[in-house]
Tab-separated table of C-alpha atoms and ligand atoms in Angstrom:
chain	number	residue	atom	x	y	z
A	67	UNK	CA	1.680	-12.650	-19.974
A	68	UNK	CA	4.468	-9.996	-19.979
A	69	UNK	CA	4.664	-7.407	-17.190
A	70	UNK	CA	6.873	-4.176	-17.228
A	71	UNK	CA	8.608	-5.714	-14.209
A	72	UNK	CA	9.649	-8.873	-16.010
A	73	UNK	CA	11.142	-7.013	-18.960
A	74	UNK	CA	15.048	-7.673	-18.874
A	75	UNK	CA	15.892	-3.904	-19.781
A	76	UNK	CA	13.730	-2.610	-16.997
A	77	UNK	CA	15.030	-5.223	-14.533
A	78	UNK	CA	18.437	-3.682	-15.134
A	79	UNK	CA	17.434	0.014	-15.266
A	80	UNK	CA	15.087	0.287	-12.242
A	81	UNK	CA	17.571	-0.822	-9.616
A	82	UNK	CA	20.116	1.590	-11.136
A	83	UNK	CA	17.615	4.633	-10.918
A	84	UNK	CA	17.173	3.668	-7.249
A	85	UNK	CA	20.955	3.706	-6.598
A	86	UNK	CA	22.095	6.157	-3.855
A	87	UNK	CA	24.626	7.981	-6.238
A	88	UNK	CA	21.941	8.572	-8.833
A	89	UNK	CA	19.386	9.778	-6.244
A	90	UNK	CA	22.083	12.018	-4.547
A	91	UNK	CA	22.054	14.200	-7.758
A	92	UNK	CA	18.261	14.991	-7.621
A	93	UNK	CA	15.534	13.246	-5.762
A	94	UNK	CA	12.001	14.349	-5.944
A	95	UNK	CA	9.728	13.892	-2.874
A	96	UNK	CA	6.096	13.858	-3.608
A	97	UNK	CA	3.022	14.298	-1.518
A	98	UNK	CA	-0.683	15.256	-2.144
A	99	UNK	CA	-2.120	18.201	-0.516
A	100	UNK	CA	-3.586	16.714	2.671
A	101	UNK	CA	-6.715	17.795	4.682
A	102	UNK	CA	-7.011	16.025	7.936
A	103	UNK	CA	-9.050	15.964	11.107
A	104	UNK	CA	-12.650	15.337	12.360
A	105	UNK	CA	-14.166	17.919	10.126
A	106	UNK	CA	-11.952	17.318	6.939
A	107	UNK	CA	-14.884	16.372	4.707
A	108	UNK	CA	-17.982	17.832	6.300
A	109	UNK	CA	-21.255	19.572	5.219
A	110	UNK	CA	-20.314	22.409	7.521
A	111	UNK	CA	-18.258	25.032	5.910
A	112	UNK	CA	-15.570	26.113	8.475
A	113	UNK	CA	-13.287	29.107	8.542
A	114	UNK	CA	-11.165	29.666	5.443
A	115	UNK	CA	-11.029	27.326	2.317
A	116	UNK	CA	-11.789	23.746	2.842
A	117	UNK	CA	-10.969	20.765	0.667
A	118	UNK	CA	-13.925	21.044	-1.642
A	119	UNK	CA	-13.029	24.825	-2.286
A	120	UNK	CA	-9.490	23.774	-2.860
A	121	UNK	CA	-10.066	21.150	-5.471
A	122	UNK	CA	-13.273	22.907	-6.799
A	123	UNK	CA	-11.121	25.754	-7.904
A	124	UNK	CA	-9.304	23.494	-10.295
A	125	UNK	CA	-12.528	22.050	-11.667
A	126	UNK	CA	-14.195	24.133	-14.428
A	127	UNK	CA	-17.017	21.770	-15.221
A	128	UNK	CA	-17.470	20.626	-11.658
A	129	UNK	CA	-18.199	17.000	-12.778
A	130	UNK	CA	-17.200	14.608	-10.096
A	131	UNK	CA	-17.040	10.742	-10.735
A	132	UNK	CA	-16.979	8.850	-7.324
A	133	UNK	CA	-15.382	5.626	-7.392
A	134	UNK	CA	-16.216	3.237	-4.591
A	135	UNK	CA	-17.266	-0.194	-3.557
A	136	UNK	CA	-20.274	-1.740	-1.609
A	137	UNK	CA	-18.737	-1.349	1.733
A	138	UNK	CA	-17.917	2.321	1.252
A	139	UNK	CA	-21.010	3.133	-0.573
A	140	UNK	CA	-22.535	4.908	2.448
A	141	UNK	CA	-19.537	7.208	2.687
A	142	UNK	CA	-19.640	7.911	-1.046
A	143	UNK	CA	-23.337	8.954	-0.636
A	144	UNK	CA	-22.310	11.442	1.961
A	145	UNK	CA	-19.393	12.717	-0.180
A	146	UNK	CA	-21.738	13.043	-3.073
A	147	UNK	CA	-24.311	15.072	-1.118
A	148	UNK	CA	-21.736	17.424	0.046
A	149	UNK	CA	-20.429	17.947	-3.494
A	150	UNK	CA	-23.864	18.353	-4.918
A	151	UNK	CA	-24.557	21.037	-2.207
A	152	UNK	CA	-21.402	22.828	-3.603
A	153	UNK	CA	-22.563	23.042	-7.315
A	154	UNK	CA	-20.990	19.580	-8.446
A	155	UNK	CA	-22.724	17.132	-10.761
A	156	UNK	CA	-21.875	13.663	-9.394
A	157	UNK	CA	-22.112	10.113	-10.275
A	158	UNK	CA	-21.347	7.157	-7.860
A	159	UNK	CA	-19.626	4.025	-9.561
A	160	UNK	CA	-19.791	1.354	-6.802
A	161	UNK	CA	-18.723	-1.882	-8.517
A	162	UNK	CA	-14.960	-1.916	-7.406
A	163	UNK	CA	-14.078	-5.495	-6.180
A	164	UNK	CA	-11.315	-6.430	-3.694
A	165	UNK	CA	-7.822	-6.397	-5.080
A	166	UNK	CA	-8.835	-4.317	-8.001
A	167	UNK	CA	-9.194	-6.885	-10.832
A	168	UNK	CA	-8.141	-5.475	-14.283
A	169	UNK	CA	-11.454	-6.298	-15.857
A	170	UNK	CA	-13.401	-4.019	-13.177
A	171	UNK	CA	-10.806	-1.294	-13.800
A	172	UNK	CA	-11.572	-1.382	-17.613
A	173	UNK	CA	-15.326	-1.290	-16.823
A	174	UNK	CA	-14.869	1.525	-14.476
A	175	UNK	CA	-12.826	3.558	-17.020
A	176	UNK	CA	-15.603	3.119	-19.580
A	177	UNK	CA	-18.229	4.639	-17.301
A	178	UNK	CA	-15.718	7.450	-16.630
A	179	UNK	CA	-15.404	8.055	-20.458
A	180	UNK	CA	-19.063	8.403	-20.676
A	181	UNK	CA	-19.441	10.792	-17.747
A	182	UNK	CA	-16.445	12.992	-18.547
A	183	UNK	CA	-15.503	14.034	-15.149
A	184	UNK	CA	-12.959	16.817	-14.204
A	185	UNK	CA	-12.504	15.145	-10.834
A	186	UNK	CA	-12.238	11.593	-9.830
A	187	UNK	CA	-12.977	11.059	-6.148
A	188	UNK	CA	-11.999	7.677	-4.799
A	189	UNK	CA	-13.812	6.800	-1.634
A	190	UNK	CA	-12.743	3.383	-0.005
A	191	UNK	CA	-9.840	1.255	1.044
A	192	UNK	CA	-6.721	0.485	-1.079
A	193	UNK	CA	-8.440	-1.465	-3.676
A	194	UNK	CA	-10.897	1.346	-4.520
A	195	UNK	CA	-8.106	3.998	-4.626
A	196	UNK	CA	-5.827	1.705	-6.596
A	197	UNK	CA	-8.587	0.969	-9.132
A	198	UNK	CA	-9.555	4.559	-9.414
A	199	UNK	CA	-5.901	5.470	-10.366
A	200	UNK	CA	-5.724	2.634	-12.885
A	201	UNK	CA	-9.063	3.584	-14.390
A	202	UNK	CA	-7.829	7.181	-14.502
A	203	UNK	CA	-4.971	6.238	-16.776
A	204	UNK	CA	-7.300	4.624	-19.198
A	205	UNK	CA	-9.747	7.660	-19.127
A	206	UNK	CA	-6.898	10.117	-19.901
A	207	UNK	CA	-5.024	7.813	-22.274
A	208	UNK	CA	-7.569	5.647	-24.255
A	209	UNK	CA	-4.548	4.763	-26.380
A	210	UNK	CA	-3.134	2.595	-23.641
A	211	UNK	CA	-4.521	-0.812	-23.639
A	212	UNK	CA	-2.118	-2.884	-21.546
A	213	UNK	CA	-1.803	-1.434	-18.053
A	214	UNK	CA	0.402	-4.250	-17.062
A	215	UNK	CA	3.173	-2.727	-19.220
A	216	UNK	CA	2.921	0.818	-17.723
A	217	UNK	CA	6.313	1.112	-16.056
A	218	UNK	CA	7.744	3.979	-13.830
A	219	UNK	CA	9.360	5.304	-16.967
A	220	UNK	CA	6.245	5.535	-19.031
A	221	UNK	CA	5.115	9.135	-19.539
A	222	UNK	CA	1.455	9.250	-18.917
A	223	UNK	CA	0.484	12.880	-19.278
A	224	UNK	CA	-2.367	12.727	-16.724
A	225	UNK	CA	-4.528	15.770	-15.467
A	226	UNK	CA	-5.562	16.874	-18.919
A	227	UNK	CA	-9.078	15.721	-18.264
A	228	UNK	CA	-9.207	15.226	-14.490
A	229	UNK	CA	-7.604	15.531	-11.122
A	230	UNK	CA	-7.787	12.833	-8.447
A	231	UNK	CA	-8.972	13.141	-4.843
A	232	UNK	CA	-8.506	10.217	-2.384
A	233	UNK	CA	-10.712	9.634	0.681
A	234	UNK	CA	-9.361	6.462	2.472
A	235	UNK	CA	-11.983	4.533	4.501
A	236	UNK	CA	-9.341	2.261	6.028
A	237	UNK	CA	-6.030	3.131	7.710
A	238	UNK	CA	-3.279	1.040	6.178
A	239	UNK	CA	-2.605	1.025	2.430
A	240	UNK	CA	-1.407	4.618	2.205
A	241	UNK	CA	-2.641	4.673	-1.453
A	242	UNK	CA	-3.959	8.014	-0.772
A	243	UNK	CA	-0.440	9.283	-0.455
A	244	UNK	CA	1.551	7.246	-3.145
A	245	UNK	CA	1.985	7.056	-6.848
A	246	UNK	CA	1.363	3.398	-6.871
A	247	UNK	CA	-1.689	1.353	-7.876
A	248	UNK	CA	-1.664	-2.445	-7.227
A	249	UNK	CA	-4.255	-4.142	-9.494
A	250	UNK	CA	-4.869	-7.933	-10.228
A	251	UNK	CA	-4.485	-9.974	-13.230
A	252	UNK	CA	-7.084	-12.406	-12.328
A	253	UNK	CA	-6.395	-14.943	-14.992
A	254	UNK	CA	-2.819	-15.292	-13.768
A	255	UNK	CA	-3.835	-14.754	-10.173
A	256	UNK	CA	-1.089	-12.158	-9.939
A	257	UNK	CA	-0.740	-8.765	-8.554
A	258	UNK	CA	0.352	-6.048	-11.007
A	259	UNK	CA	1.890	-2.964	-9.324
A	260	UNK	CA	1.659	0.138	-11.556
A	261	UNK	CA	4.221	2.770	-10.309
A	262	UNK	CA	4.226	6.341	-11.620
A	263	UNK	CA	4.990	9.745	-9.880
A	264	UNK	CA	1.941	11.020	-11.954
A	265	UNK	CA	-0.510	8.726	-10.068
A	266	UNK	CA	-0.022	10.540	-6.754
A	267	UNK	CA	-3.458	11.885	-5.852
A	268	UNK	CA	-3.801	15.695	-6.027
A	269	UNK	CA	-5.621	15.758	-2.603
A	270	UNK	CA	-5.882	13.287	0.227
A	271	UNK	CA	-8.680	13.682	2.843
A	272	UNK	CA	-8.008	12.101	6.246
A	273	UNK	CA	-11.236	12.164	8.180
A	274	UNK	CA	-11.523	9.713	11.011
A	275	UNK	CA	-15.375	9.643	10.602
A	276	UNK	CA	-14.652	7.521	7.490
A	277	UNK	CA	-13.003	4.703	9.284
A	278	UNK	CA	-15.004	4.264	12.542
A	279	UNK	CA	-16.989	1.377	11.146
A	280	UNK	CA	-14.000	-0.785	10.449
A	281	UNK	CA	-14.300	-4.147	12.088
A	282	UNK	CA	-11.387	-5.352	14.323
A	283	UNK	CA	-9.934	-7.833	11.687
A	284	UNK	CA	-9.843	-5.267	9.100
A	285	UNK	CA	-8.347	-2.744	11.509
A	286	UNK	CA	-5.659	-5.204	12.314
A	287	UNK	CA	-4.937	-6.207	8.726
A	288	UNK	CA	-4.773	-2.716	7.376
A	289	UNK	CA	-2.806	-1.424	10.323
A	290	UNK	CA	-0.273	-4.007	9.957
A	291	UNK	CA	0.037	-3.159	6.326
A	292	UNK	CA	0.903	0.383	7.370
A	293	UNK	CA	3.443	-1.014	9.926
A	294	UNK	CA	4.987	-3.197	7.228
A	295	UNK	CA	5.287	-0.185	4.798
A	296	UNK	CA	7.118	1.824	7.498
A	297	UNK	CA	9.443	-0.925	8.632
A	298	UNK	CA	10.412	-2.215	5.503
A	299	UNK	CA	10.877	1.467	4.182
A	300	UNK	CA	13.383	2.134	6.866
A	301	UNK	CA	15.456	-0.694	5.645
A	302	UNK	CA	15.225	0.339	1.899
A	303	UNK	CA	18.422	1.720	0.042
A	304	UNK	CA	16.158	4.406	-1.340
A	305	UNK	CA	15.386	6.162	1.950
A	306	UNK	CA	16.370	9.797	2.906
A	307	UNK	CA	15.930	11.937	5.979
A	308	UNK	CA	12.412	12.963	4.886
A	309	UNK	CA	11.190	9.372	4.565
A	310	UNK	CA	13.032	8.222	7.707
A	311	UNK	CA	11.300	11.055	9.825
A	312	UNK	CA	7.887	9.862	8.482
A	313	UNK	CA	8.406	6.101	8.725
A	314	UNK	CA	10.036	6.174	12.146
A	315	UNK	CA	7.104	8.317	13.753
A	316	UNK	CA	4.548	6.024	11.942
A	317	UNK	CA	6.125	3.051	13.575
A	318	UNK	CA	5.962	4.609	16.964
A	319	UNK	CA	2.254	5.594	16.533
A	320	UNK	CA	1.182	2.199	15.083
A	321	UNK	CA	2.748	0.343	17.956
A	322	UNK	CA	0.958	2.675	20.467
A	323	UNK	CA	-2.377	3.132	18.727
A	324	UNK	CA	-3.047	-0.055	16.572
A	325	UNK	CA	-3.828	-2.334	19.648
A	326	UNK	CA	-6.113	0.393	20.996
A	327	UNK	CA	-8.058	0.809	17.667
A	328	UNK	CA	-8.230	-3.174	17.414
A	329	UNK	CA	-9.605	-3.538	20.874
A	330	UNK	CA	-12.129	-0.509	20.819
A	331	UNK	CA	-13.090	0.712	17.323
A	332	UNK	CA	-14.771	3.744	18.932
A	333	UNK	CA	-11.487	4.891	20.463
A	334	UNK	CA	-11.357	8.298	18.527
A	335	UNK	CA	-7.865	9.190	19.241
A	336	UNK	CA	-6.503	5.755	18.228
A	337	UNK	CA	-8.550	5.938	15.011
A	338	UNK	CA	-7.302	9.395	13.948
A	339	UNK	CA	-3.619	8.481	14.919
A	340	UNK	CA	-3.784	5.274	12.858
A	341	UNK	CA	-5.297	7.226	9.950
A	342	UNK	CA	-2.520	9.637	9.856
A	343	UNK	CA	0.219	6.996	10.614
A	344	UNK	CA	-1.059	5.045	7.548
A	345	UNK	CA	-0.630	8.098	5.274
A	346	UNK	CA	2.828	8.896	6.874
A	347	UNK	CA	4.048	5.322	6.137
A	348	UNK	CA	2.505	5.666	2.620
A	349	UNK	CA	4.439	8.947	1.865
A	350	UNK	CA	7.562	7.105	3.160
A	351	UNK	CA	7.246	4.089	1.042
A	352	UNK	CA	5.789	5.932	-1.933
A	353	UNK	CA	9.045	7.840	-2.127
A	354	UNK	CA	11.552	5.385	-0.714
A	355	UNK	CA	10.010	1.896	-1.375
A	356	UNK	CA	9.442	-1.265	0.430
A	357	UNK	CA	11.186	-4.481	-0.023
A	358	UNK	CA	10.827	-8.315	0.576
A	359	UNK	CA	7.804	-8.053	2.850
A	360	UNK	CA	5.899	-6.935	-0.128
A	361	UNK	CA	7.521	-9.268	-2.618
A	362	UNK	CA	6.922	-12.479	-0.482
A	363	UNK	CA	3.597	-11.153	0.760
A	364	UNK	CA	2.113	-10.307	-2.591
A	365	UNK	CA	2.905	-13.797	-3.684
A	366	UNK	CA	1.619	-15.481	-0.752
A	367	UNK	CA	-1.516	-13.261	-0.595
A	368	UNK	CA	-2.615	-14.019	-4.182
A	369	UNK	CA	-1.757	-17.730	-4.039
A	370	UNK	CA	-3.648	-18.532	-0.825
A	371	UNK	CA	-6.267	-15.658	-0.805
A	372	UNK	CA	-4.819	-14.002	2.434
A	373	UNK	CA	-5.477	-10.492	3.381
A	374	UNK	CA	-2.642	-8.162	2.184
A	375	UNK	CA	-1.784	-6.691	5.467
A	376	UNK	CA	-1.475	-10.107	7.156
A	377	UNK	CA	0.418	-11.614	4.175
A	378	UNK	CA	3.119	-8.934	4.229
A	379	UNK	CA	3.378	-8.292	8.075
A	380	UNK	CA	4.052	-11.916	8.808
A	381	UNK	CA	7.239	-11.671	6.914
A	382	UNK	CA	8.626	-8.633	8.897
A	383	UNK	CA	10.831	-10.699	11.376
A	384	UNK	CA	12.057	-12.990	8.655
A	385	UNK	CA	13.148	-10.218	6.302
A	386	UNK	CA	14.709	-8.126	9.052
A	387	UNK	CA	16.924	-11.119	9.913
A	388	UNK	CA	17.749	-11.648	6.188
A	389	UNK	CA	18.734	-8.005	5.830
A	390	UNK	CA	20.794	-7.889	9.085
A	391	UNK	CA	24.168	-9.096	7.666
A	392	UNK	CA	24.005	-6.251	4.980
A	393	UNK	CA	22.643	-3.302	6.909
A	394	UNK	CA	22.193	-2.175	10.554
A	395	UNK	CA	19.565	0.341	9.844
A	396	UNK	CA	17.141	-1.604	12.080
A	397	UNK	CA	18.878	0.189	14.929
A	398	UNK	CA	17.052	3.389	13.956
A	399	UNK	CA	13.759	1.484	14.742
A	400	UNK	CA	15.164	-0.046	17.936
A	401	UNK	CA	15.968	3.406	19.118
A	402	UNK	CA	12.425	4.833	18.238
A	403	UNK	CA	10.907	1.944	20.021
A	404	UNK	CA	13.337	1.915	22.881
A	405	UNK	CA	14.323	-1.802	22.428
A	406	UNK	CA	18.141	-1.025	21.813
A	407	UNK	CA	20.638	-3.160	23.756
A	408	UNK	CA	24.395	-3.454	24.102
A	409	UNK	CA	25.056	-5.281	20.932
A	410	UNK	CA	23.522	-5.195	17.438
A	411	UNK	CA	22.333	-8.693	17.791
A	412	UNK	CA	20.476	-8.320	21.029
A	413	UNK	CA	18.998	-4.948	19.636
A	414	UNK	CA	17.694	-6.927	16.410
A	415	UNK	CA	16.418	-9.685	18.749
A	416	UNK	CA	14.506	-7.017	20.821
A	417	UNK	CA	12.940	-5.537	17.873
A	418	UNK	CA	11.749	-8.883	16.531
A	419	UNK	CA	10.285	-9.814	19.787
A	420	UNK	CA	8.415	-6.521	19.949
A	421	UNK	CA	6.953	-7.167	16.257
A	422	UNK	CA	6.040	-10.706	17.272
A	423	UNK	CA	4.340	-9.522	20.427
A	424	UNK	CA	2.226	-7.071	18.418
A	425	UNK	CA	1.219	-9.681	15.868
A	426	UNK	CA	0.222	-11.992	18.802
A	427	UNK	CA	-1.748	-9.213	20.387
A	428	UNK	CA	-3.697	-8.719	17.156
A	429	UNK	CA	-4.389	-12.381	16.863
A	430	UNK	CA	-2.090	-12.823	13.734
A	431	UNK	CA	-0.059	-16.051	13.443
A	432	UNK	CA	3.780	-15.870	13.445
A	433	UNK	CA	4.332	-18.291	10.641
A	434	UNK	CA	2.599	-19.509	7.458
A	435	UNK	CA	1.653	-22.767	8.908
A	436	UNK	CA	-0.379	-20.887	11.439
A	437	UNK	CA	-2.330	-19.260	8.665
A	438	UNK	CA	-3.914	-22.836	8.029
A	439	UNK	CA	-1.858	-23.573	4.883
A	440	UNK	CA	-1.263	-27.288	4.907
A	441	UNK	CA	2.149	-28.692	4.023
A	442	UNK	CA	0.709	-30.458	1.023
A	443	UNK	CA	-0.774	-27.169	-0.270
A	444	UNK	CA	2.444	-25.227	0.504
A	445	UNK	CA	4.691	-27.784	-1.459
A	446	UNK	CA	2.178	-27.850	-4.398
A	447	UNK	CA	2.527	-24.155	-4.781
A	448	UNK	CA	6.053	-23.485	-3.799
A	449	UNK	CA	7.478	-23.011	-7.343
A	450	UNK	CA	4.849	-20.449	-8.047
A	451	UNK	CA	5.371	-18.821	-4.682
A	452	UNK	CA	9.040	-18.402	-5.334
A	453	UNK	CA	8.760	-17.223	-8.990
A	454	UNK	CA	6.155	-14.581	-8.152
A	455	UNK	CA	7.995	-13.507	-5.064
A	456	UNK	CA	11.304	-13.310	-6.950
A	457	UNK	CA	9.893	-11.297	-9.845
A	458	UNK	CA	7.900	-8.834	-7.775
A	459	UNK	CA	9.185	-5.330	-8.326
A	460	UNK	CA	9.525	-4.679	-4.597
A	461	UNK	CA	12.754	-6.723	-4.934
A	462	UNK	CA	14.142	-3.773	-6.731
A	463	UNK	CA	14.227	-1.808	-3.435
A	464	UNK	CA	15.310	-4.734	-1.207
A	465	UNK	CA	18.630	-3.821	0.608
A	466	UNK	CA	20.224	-7.451	0.066
A	467	UNK	CA	20.389	-8.953	-3.484
A	468	UNK	CA	18.232	-11.973	-3.427
A	469	UNK	CA	18.683	-15.301	-5.286
A	470	UNK	CA	15.855	-17.667	-6.178
A	471	UNK	CA	17.398	-20.232	-3.664
A	472	UNK	CA	17.311	-17.620	-0.976
A	473	UNK	CA	13.658	-16.704	-1.898
A	474	UNK	CA	12.658	-20.387	-1.545
A	475	UNK	CA	14.489	-20.585	1.746
A	476	UNK	CA	12.748	-17.521	3.108
A	477	UNK	CA	9.329	-19.063	2.277
A	478	UNK	CA	10.262	-22.324	3.846
A	479	UNK	CA	11.740	-20.661	6.917
A	480	UNK	CA	8.534	-18.544	7.360
A	481	UNK	CA	6.469	-21.583	6.886
A	482	UNK	CA	7.973	-23.398	9.771
A	483	UNK	CA	8.579	-20.093	11.996
A	484	UNK	CA	12.478	-20.652	11.926
A	485	UNK	CA	14.749	-17.760	12.533
A	486	UNK	CA	16.645	-16.937	9.332
A	487	UNK	CA	20.348	-18.058	9.709
A	488	UNK	CA	21.599	-17.687	6.010
B	77	LIG	FE1	1.098	-2.898	1.485
């Protein structure tokens, strides 16, 4: 199977488009219109225009297709009832599966084509929102049959039929605030990122009432995904002052509120702060990229069926050490977290210690061995791990050029829990 990110011409062009000199000429910064707060999506009509008024004004037919999964079905019913009370006709499609398999995306798009919505409302975690984005492409562009070849340079011409509203029910992926959809090629057991500025939702609704039911393990996994987006984004060569402001603030919020939300899911303040931090990190990485945490984490997660947030966050310390000979941007995070020291080396060590302490507090192992992957299984899969990690498009926004040998070394060091010294 060929993917857009393995095409030689695009492998050359994308890093060039990310170069500081090119971005210095003209850099777009994209966000959806965000409605946030305890009453962001509610039956009660408050003062002024609410989110339903805002997107309703853009929908002549008032046909809402609600994409969801079995876990978020109860929230979707609530959204559907609210919309029906405001003159919308709705249809709930609740068959999305974890990791958004391509065949499910196609099935979802077929139902969209029959219903002909002018608004798609994605209610769920990252897999649901990502699947809704990918199905939206197929609904708007029936001529596109190979989603895996949709590159950031492919003009899509979306929004001729429908707009997209994202209502996240987890606090981590940030998909509600990015132009990225990660789907799964199940046959190849491989993640396929679809990246397009056009995929940015028109509206994001951040209502903590939609996340209060998250169990502790999911709270930790999704929250660590948000932390990884923010920390890796700070180190990306594509950042700017806008992304830095959001990423650094999100990092502070996650260190403060994630342990609280993990320990007590009913901690309302922790829930709403985590919900906002997730979207802030999403805006930062959607505009400025993530790096090796996600290249290596995508490969690890798909190969050994490990939750995305755990698979990426486990690599934070190793990638920070790998980046450090090239950039000292980690000092911004040291300052934000008040772990700076006299030397750069000591500051980095303080930052890594802080990350490891958070992982331990959330009962996440510090190395791949601790995930229960046997040495035998690891060695059996090492070639695939390295190839998929090396080819993953997040490599494009990694600050330090990576060789295949270094990619393998990173996996091996992370397996044993060794400090990176190369
Ligand atoms: Fe992620």
